[in-house]
Amino acid sequence: MTTTHRSPALTAANVEAAVEALRERGLRVSAARRLVLEALYGAEGPLSAERIAEGLEGRLPRSDLASVYRNLETLEEVGLVRHVHLGHGPGLYALAAPEHEYLACESCHAVRSVAREELDGIRAQVREQFGYEARFTHFPLVGLCPNCLAESEGHAHP
Amino acid sequence: MTTTHRSPALTAANVEAAVEALRERGLRVSAARRLVLEALYGAEGPLSAERIAEGLEGRLPRSDLASVYRNLETLEEVGLVRHVHLGHGPGLYALAAPEHEYLACESCHAVRSVAREELDGIRAQVREQFGYEARFTHFPLVGLCPNCLAESEGHAHP
DNA sequence: CGGTAACTGCGAATGAGTCGCAAAAACTAA
DNA sequence: TTAGTTTTTGCGACTCATTCGCAGTTACCG
């Protein structure tokens, strides 16, 4: 719900550039493919395949969820799209371009997205302590958000 | 696969204590329930419901997966059991008692479990920077483990 | 020993995602 | 433009992990 996500404006130019990248790889630019891409360019935050499919209804003679999944997969292979798994619920898809990583709240399920660099400090510490290179792109950093933390911490009012 | 997990030995005393906790809450101690508990006490690392169910076969006239899930749910409500979601694959269940948190490798899927305190430093930094109280009990800290990191970093030998 | 919740087993249902396949596009070259 | 080739699509069926409904048991209390 709460998502600080800035995606590039949905401009013909942006979509056209992406489409060009597809053509260069020998992939075809079907109406469905293009619309999936547009949905992601126009989105405020990451979208589920289901939601994207809903958006296609009407804008396309017939559309189906399986194709949306296949397109998302393809777009991901090409590097245009990325997906996250935010706790329960379906996987969510977003443009790969703005290098976002995610913080999710275990309690209220709010998701905050932050620029990659904002997690550099934490990544450094994880690397130092465990030798792991932490990644919060496919799976978020999970915890209690400030709100839920305050609620659980202070006043345990009846 | 790779799991550094120390669970209390499977002793009658341990299981009996857990069983007592159940009785105190007005829950019944069925054969199936007890065996689920024993499986977790005897396990080296977290187990899937499926695996636990397999373990019941033979030790019980008839057993079924749905009941294992229900028992795990109950045991979790009581606070005896906890579950983790390690990337894809089914959820895994373990005793709640030894306060473990998990590091998972996105590439080779190895899972390392560490004592809760080992992540205190990272938790502190996350809290300081974002006000989040990080938790790696239900969802692990995900990244590249030292091995996979080394492979991807240095020599890109053919 | 009942009685009466709390469990169990079963089968069917759910949600997310994948797969196979024939029909329908998109490119490509002529 | 059109014919040919190859990708994509739409559909339905399927998987996997998990949940649900419900009738039949079973564990505990008296």
Coordinates of C-alpha atoms (C1' of nucleotides) in Angstrom, one line a residue:
Chain A
M1 CA 0.0 0.0 0.0
T2 CA 2.5 2.6 1.1
T3 CA 5.0 2.7 -1.6
T4 CA 7.6 5.4 -2.3
H5 CA 8.2 4.5 -5.9
R6 CA 9.2 6.8 -8.6
S7 CA 9.0 5.3 -12.0
P8 CA 9.8 7.2 -15.2
A9 CA 6.8 8.9 -16.6
L10 CA 4.8 7.0 -19.2
T11 CA 6.1 8.7 -22.3
A12 CA 6.0 7.4 -25.8
A13 CA 9.8 7.9 -25.8
N14 CA 10.4 5.7 -22.8
V15 CA 8.2 2.9 -24.1
E16 CA 9.6 3.3 -27.5
A17 CA 13.1 2.9 -26.2
A18 CA 12.2 -0.3 -24.4
V19 CA 10.5 -1.6 -27.4
E20 CA 13.6 -0.9 -29.4
A21 CA 15.6 -2.9 -27.0
L22 CA 13.2 -5.8 -27.6
R23 CA 13.6 -5.6 -31.3
E24 CA 17.4 -5.5 -31.0
R25 CA 17.2 -8.9 -29.3
G26 CA 15.1 -10.3 -32.0
L27 CA 11.9 -10.3 -29.9
R28 CA 8.6 -9.2 -31.4
V29 CA 6.6 -6.4 -30.2
S30 CA 3.1 -7.6 -29.9
A31 CA 0.2 -5.5 -28.7
A32 CA 0.1 -7.4 -25.5
R33 CA 3.8 -7.1 -24.9
R34 CA 3.7 -3.4 -25.4
L35 CA 0.7 -2.9 -23.1
V36 CA 2.5 -4.8 -20.3
L37 CA 5.4 -2.5 -20.7
E38 CA 3.2 0.5 -20.7
A39 CA 1.4 -0.7 -17.6
L40 CA 4.8 -0.9 -15.8
Y41 CA 5.9 2.5 -17.0
G42 CA 2.7 4.0 -15.9
A43 CA 2.6 2.3 -12.5
E44 CA 3.2 4.0 -9.1
G45 CA 4.6 0.9 -7.6
P46 CA 5.2 -2.8 -8.4
L47 CA 2.2 -4.6 -9.9
S48 CA 1.0 -8.2 -9.8
A49 CA 0.6 -10.1 -13.0
E50 CA -3.1 -10.3 -12.2
R51 CA -3.4 -6.5 -11.9
I52 CA -1.5 -6.0 -15.2
A53 CA -3.9 -8.5 -16.9
E54 CA -6.9 -6.6 -15.6
G55 CA -5.4 -3.5 -17.1
L56 CA -5.3 -5.1 -20.5
E57 CA -9.0 -6.0 -20.5
G58 CA -10.7 -3.8 -23.0
R59 CA -7.5 -2.5 -24.5
L60 CA -7.0 -5.7 -26.3
P61 CA -9.5 -8.0 -28.1
R62 CA -8.7 -10.9 -25.7
S63 CA -6.0 -11.2 -23.2
D64 CA -4.9 -13.8 -20.7
L65 CA -3.0 -14.2 -17.6
A66 CA -0.6 -16.9 -18.8
S67 CA 0.6 -14.5 -21.6
V68 CA 1.1 -11.8 -19.1
Y69 CA 3.3 -14.1 -17.1
R70 CA 5.2 -15.1 -20.2
N71 CA 5.7 -11.5 -21.2
L72 CA 6.9 -10.6 -17.8
E73 CA 9.3 -13.4 -17.9
T74 CA 10.7 -12.4 -21.2
L75 CA 11.0 -8.7 -20.2
E76 CA 12.8 -9.8 -17.2
E77 CA 15.3 -11.9 -19.2
V78 CA 15.9 -8.9 -21.3
G79 CA 16.6 -6.9 -18.2
L80 CA 13.8 -4.4 -18.5
V81 CA 11.7 -5.8 -15.7
R82 CA 12.4 -7.1 -12.2
H83 CA 10.1 -8.8 -9.7
V84 CA 9.9 -8.9 -5.9
H85 CA 8.2 -11.3 -3.5
L86 CA 6.7 -9.3 -0.7
G87 CA 5.8 -11.8 2.0
H88 CA 2.6 -13.5 1.1
G89 CA 0.6 -12.6 -2.0
P90 CA 1.6 -12.9 -5.6
G91 CA 4.9 -11.7 -6.9
L92 CA 5.1 -8.1 -8.0
Y93 CA 6.7 -6.7 -11.1
A94 CA 8.3 -3.4 -11.8
L95 CA 10.7 -1.7 -14.2
A96 CA 14.3 -2.7 -13.6
A97 CA 15.6 0.7 -14.4
P98 CA 15.2 2.7 -11.2
E99 CA 17.4 0.5 -9.0
H100 CA 14.9 0.1 -6.1
E101 CA 15.2 -2.2 -3.2
Y102 CA 12.4 -2.8 -0.7
L103 CA 11.7 -2.7 3.0
A104 CA 8.5 -4.5 4.0
C105 CA 6.6 -4.5 7.3
E106 CA 5.8 -7.9 8.6
S107 CA 2.9 -6.5 10.6
C108 CA 1.0 -4.0 8.4
H109 CA 2.5 -5.1 5.1
A110 CA 3.4 -1.7 4.0
V111 CA 6.2 -1.6 1.6
R112 CA 8.8 1.1 1.3
S113 CA 11.0 1.3 -1.7
V114 CA 14.4 2.9 -1.4
A115 CA 17.2 3.7 -3.9
R116 CA 19.8 1.0 -4.0
E117 CA 22.5 3.2 -2.5
E118 CA 20.5 3.8 0.6
L119 CA 21.2 0.2 1.6
D120 CA 24.9 0.3 0.9
G121 CA 25.8 0.8 4.6
I122 CA 23.8 -2.3 5.6
R123 CA 25.2 -4.3 2.7
A124 CA 28.7 -3.4 3.8
Q125 CA 28.0 -4.5 7.3
V126 CA 26.5 -7.8 6.2
R127 CA 29.4 -8.4 3.9
E128 CA 31.9 -7.7 6.6
Q129 CA 30.2 -9.8 9.2
F130 CA 29.1 -12.8 7.1
G131 CA 30.8 -12.5 3.8
Y132 CA 27.3 -12.3 2.2
E133 CA 26.4 -9.7 -0.4
A134 CA 23.0 -8.8 0.7
R135 CA 20.3 -8.2 -1.9
F136 CA 16.9 -6.7 -1.3
T137 CA 15.7 -6.7 -4.9
H138 CA 13.9 -10.0 -5.1
F139 CA 13.2 -10.3 -1.4
P140 CA 12.8 -7.3 0.7
L141 CA 14.4 -6.5 4.0
V142 CA 11.6 -7.5 6.4
G143 CA 10.9 -6.1 9.8
L144 CA 8.5 -3.9 11.7
C145 CA 8.0 -0.4 10.2
P146 CA 8.3 2.6 12.5
N147 CA 4.5 2.8 13.0
C148 CA 4.0 -0.8 14.0
L149 CA 7.2 -0.7 16.0
A150 CA 5.9 2.2 18.1
E151 CA 2.6 0.5 18.6
S152 CA 4.1 -2.8 19.8
E153 CA 6.7 -1.1 21.9
G154 CA 5.3 1.7 24.0
H155 CA 1.8 1.6 25.5
A156 CA 0.3 -1.8 25.5
H157 CA -3.1 -0.3 26.0
P158 CA -6.0 -2.8 26.4
Chain B
M1 CA 21.0 -28.0 2.4
T2 CA 23.8 -26.2 4.3
T3 CA 22.3 -25.5 7.6
T4 CA 24.0 -24.7 10.9
H5 CA 21.2 -25.5 13.1
R6 CA 21.4 -26.8 16.6
S7 CA 18.1 -28.0 18.0
P8 CA 17.7 -29.4 21.5
A9 CA 18.2 -33.2 21.6
L10 CA 15.2 -35.3 21.2
T11 CA 14.7 -36.3 24.8
A12 CA 11.5 -37.5 26.4
A13 CA 11.9 -34.6 28.8
N14 CA 12.0 -32.0 26.1
V15 CA 8.9 -33.3 24.3
E16 CA 7.2 -33.8 27.6
A17 CA 7.7 -30.2 28.6
A18 CA 6.3 -29.1 25.2
V19 CA 3.4 -31.4 25.6
E20 CA 2.7 -30.0 29.1
A21 CA 2.6 -26.5 27.6
L22 CA -0.1 -27.8 25.2
R23 CA -2.2 -29.3 28.0
E24 CA -1.9 -26.0 30.0
R25 CA -3.5 -24.2 27.1
G26 CA -6.4 -26.7 27.0
L27 CA -5.1 -28.3 23.8
R28 CA -5.2 -32.0 23.4
V29 CA -2.2 -34.2 22.9
S30 CA -3.0 -36.5 20.1
A31 CA -0.6 -39.1 18.7
A32 CA -0.2 -37.0 15.5
R33 CA 0.5 -33.8 17.4
R34 CA 3.1 -35.5 19.6
L35 CA 4.9 -37.0 16.6
V36 CA 5.0 -33.6 14.8
L37 CA 6.6 -32.2 17.9
E38 CA 9.1 -35.1 18.1
A39 CA 10.0 -34.7 14.4
L40 CA 10.9 -31.1 15.1
Y41 CA 12.9 -31.9 18.2
G42 CA 14.8 -34.5 16.3
A43 CA 15.5 -32.4 13.2
E44 CA 18.8 -31.0 12.2
G45 CA 17.2 -28.0 10.5
P46 CA 13.8 -26.7 9.5
L47 CA 11.5 -29.2 7.9
S48 CA 8.7 -28.9 5.4
A49 CA 5.2 -30.0 6.3
E50 CA 5.6 -32.7 3.6
R51 CA 8.7 -34.0 5.1
I52 CA 7.2 -34.2 8.5
A53 CA 4.2 -36.0 7.1
E54 CA 6.5 -38.5 5.5
G55 CA 8.1 -39.2 8.9
L56 CA 4.7 -40.0 10.3
E57 CA 3.9 -42.7 7.8
G58 CA 4.2 -46.1 9.6
R59 CA 4.4 -44.5 13.0
L60 CA 0.7 -43.8 12.8
P61 CA -2.2 -45.9 11.5
R62 CA -3.1 -43.2 9.0
S63 CA -1.8 -39.7 8.7
D64 CA -2.4 -36.8 6.4
L65 CA -0.8 -33.6 5.3
A66 CA -3.7 -31.4 6.1
S67 CA -3.5 -32.4 9.7
V68 CA 0.2 -31.8 9.8
Y69 CA -0.4 -28.3 8.6
R70 CA -3.1 -27.8 11.2
N71 CA -0.9 -29.1 13.9
L72 CA 2.0 -26.9 12.8
E73 CA -0.4 -23.9 12.9
T74 CA -1.5 -24.7 16.3
L75 CA 2.0 -25.3 17.6
E76 CA 2.9 -22.0 16.2
E77 CA 0.1 -20.2 17.9
V78 CA 1.2 -21.7 21.1
G79 CA 4.7 -20.4 20.4
L80 CA 6.5 -23.7 20.3
V81 CA 7.1 -23.6 16.6
R82 CA 8.1 -21.0 14.0
H83 CA 8.3 -21.1 10.2
V84 CA 10.5 -19.6 7.6
H85 CA 10.0 -18.9 3.9
L86 CA 13.3 -19.5 2.1
G87 CA 12.7 -18.3 -1.4
H88 CA 10.8 -20.7 -3.5
G89 CA 9.8 -24.1 -2.2
P90 CA 7.5 -24.8 0.7
G91 CA 7.5 -23.2 4.0
L92 CA 9.8 -24.8 6.6
Y93 CA 9.1 -25.3 10.3
A94 CA 11.3 -25.5 13.3
L95 CA 11.2 -25.2 17.0
A96 CA 10.8 -21.6 18.1
A97 CA 13.0 -22.1 21.1
P98 CA 16.5 -21.7 19.8
E99 CA 16.2 -18.2 18.5
H100 CA 17.6 -18.6 15.0
E101 CA 17.5 -16.3 12.1
Y102 CA 18.4 -17.1 8.6
L103 CA 20.7 -16.1 5.8
A104 CA 19.8 -17.5 2.4
C105 CA 21.8 -17.5 -0.8
E106 CA 19.9 -16.3 -3.8
S107 CA 22.1 -18.3 -6.1
C108 CA 22.9 -21.7 -4.6
H109 CA 20.0 -21.6 -2.2
A110 CA 22.1 -22.6 0.7
V111 CA 20.7 -21.5 4.1
R112 CA 22.7 -20.6 7.1
S113 CA 21.1 -20.2 10.4
V114 CA 22.6 -17.9 13.0
A115 CA 21.8 -17.1 16.6
R116 CA 19.6 -14.1 16.9
E117 CA 22.3 -11.9 18.5
E118 CA 24.6 -12.3 15.6
L119 CA 22.3 -10.0 13.7
D120 CA 22.1 -7.4 16.4
G121 CA 24.6 -5.1 14.7
I122 CA 22.7 -5.2 11.5
R123 CA 19.4 -4.7 13.2
A124 CA 20.8 -1.7 15.0
Q125 CA 21.9 -0.1 11.7
V126 CA 18.6 -0.8 10.0
R127 CA 16.8 0.7 13.0
E128 CA 19.0 3.8 13.0
Q129 CA 18.8 4.4 9.3
F130 CA 15.1 3.6 8.6
G131 CA 13.4 3.2 12.0
Y132 CA 12.6 -0.4 11.0
E133 CA 13.1 -3.3 13.4
A134 CA 14.6 -5.9 11.1
R135 CA 13.5 -9.5 11.4
F136 CA 15.0 -12.5 9.7
T137 CA 12.9 -15.2 11.4
H138 CA 10.1 -15.6 8.9
F139 CA 12.0 -14.3 5.9
P140 CA 15.7 -14.6 5.8
L141 CA 18.3 -12.1 4.9
V142 CA 18.9 -12.8 1.3
G143 CA 22.0 -12.3 -0.7
L144 CA 24.9 -14.1 -2.3
C145 CA 26.8 -16.4 0.0
P146 CA 30.6 -16.2 0.2
N147 CA 31.0 -19.0 -2.3
C148 CA 28.7 -17.7 -5.0
L149 CA 30.0 -14.3 -4.4
A150 CA 33.6 -15.4 -5.1
E151 CA 32.5 -17.2 -8.2
S152 CA 30.6 -14.2 -9.6
E153 CA 33.3 -11.7 -8.6
G154 CA 36.8 -12.8 -9.5
H155 CA 37.7 -15.1 -12.4
A156 CA 35.0 -15.4 -14.9
H157 CA 36.6 -18.5 -16.2
P158 CA 34.9 -20.1 -19.2
Chain C
dC1 C1' -17.8 -45.2 31.6
dG2 C1' -20.0 -41.5 29.1
dG3 C1' -20.3 -37.0 27.1
dT4 C1' -18.5 -33.3 24.5
dA5 C1' -15.2 -30.6 22.6
dA6 C1' -11.1 -30.9 20.0
dC7 C1' -8.8 -33.6 16.4
dT8 C1' -8.4 -36.4 12.3
dG9 C1' -8.8 -38.1 7.5
dC10 C1' -10.6 -37.4 3.4
dG11 C1' -11.7 -35.0 -0.7
dA12 C1' -12.4 -31.0 -2.8
dA13 C1' -11.1 -26.1 -3.4
dT14 C1' -7.9 -22.3 -3.6
dG15 C1' -4.2 -19.2 -5.5
dA16 C1' -0.2 -18.6 -8.0
dG17 C1' 2.1 -19.9 -11.6
dT18 C1' 3.4 -23.1 -15.6
dC19 C1' 2.8 -26.0 -19.8
dG20 C1' 1.3 -28.0 -24.2
dC21 C1' -0.8 -27.1 -28.2
dA22 C1' -3.1 -25.3 -32.2
dA23 C1' -4.5 -20.9 -34.1
dA24 C1' -3.1 -16.2 -34.8
dA25 C1' 0.2 -12.5 -35.2
dA26 C1' 4.8 -10.3 -36.3
dC27 C1' 8.5 -9.7 -38.7
dT28 C1' 11.5 -11.0 -43.2
dA29 C1' 12.5 -11.5 -47.7
dA30 C1' 10.9 -11.7 -52.3
Chain D
dT1 C1' 2.0 -7.2 -51.2
dT2 C1' 2.4 -11.4 -50.3
dA3 C1' 4.3 -15.8 -48.8
dG4 C1' 7.0 -17.9 -45.4
dT5 C1' 9.0 -18.5 -41.0
dT6 C1' 9.0 -18.0 -36.2
dT7 C1' 7.1 -15.9 -32.1
dT8 C1' 3.3 -15.1 -29.5
dT9 C1' -1.2 -15.8 -28.0
dG10 C1' -5.3 -17.9 -25.9
dC11 C1' -7.1 -21.6 -24.0
dG12 C1' -7.5 -25.4 -21.0
dA13 C1' -5.4 -28.5 -18.2
dC14 C1' -2.0 -29.1 -14.7
dT15 C1' 1.2 -28.4 -10.7
dC16 C1' 2.4 -27.3 -6.0
dA17 C1' 1.7 -25.6 -1.4
dT18 C1' -1.8 -24.8 1.4
dT19 C1' -6.6 -24.4 3.2
dC20 C1' -11.5 -25.8 4.0
dG21 C1' -15.7 -28.4 4.9
dC22 C1' -17.4 -32.1 7.1
dA23 C1' -18.4 -36.4 9.0
dG24 C1' -16.2 -39.7 11.9
dT25 C1' -12.7 -40.3 15.8
dT26 C1' -10.4 -39.5 20.0
dA27 C1' -8.6 -37.2 24.1
dC28 C1' -9.8 -35.6 28.1
dC29 C1' -13.3 -34.2 32.1
dG30 C1' -16.5 -35.7 35.2

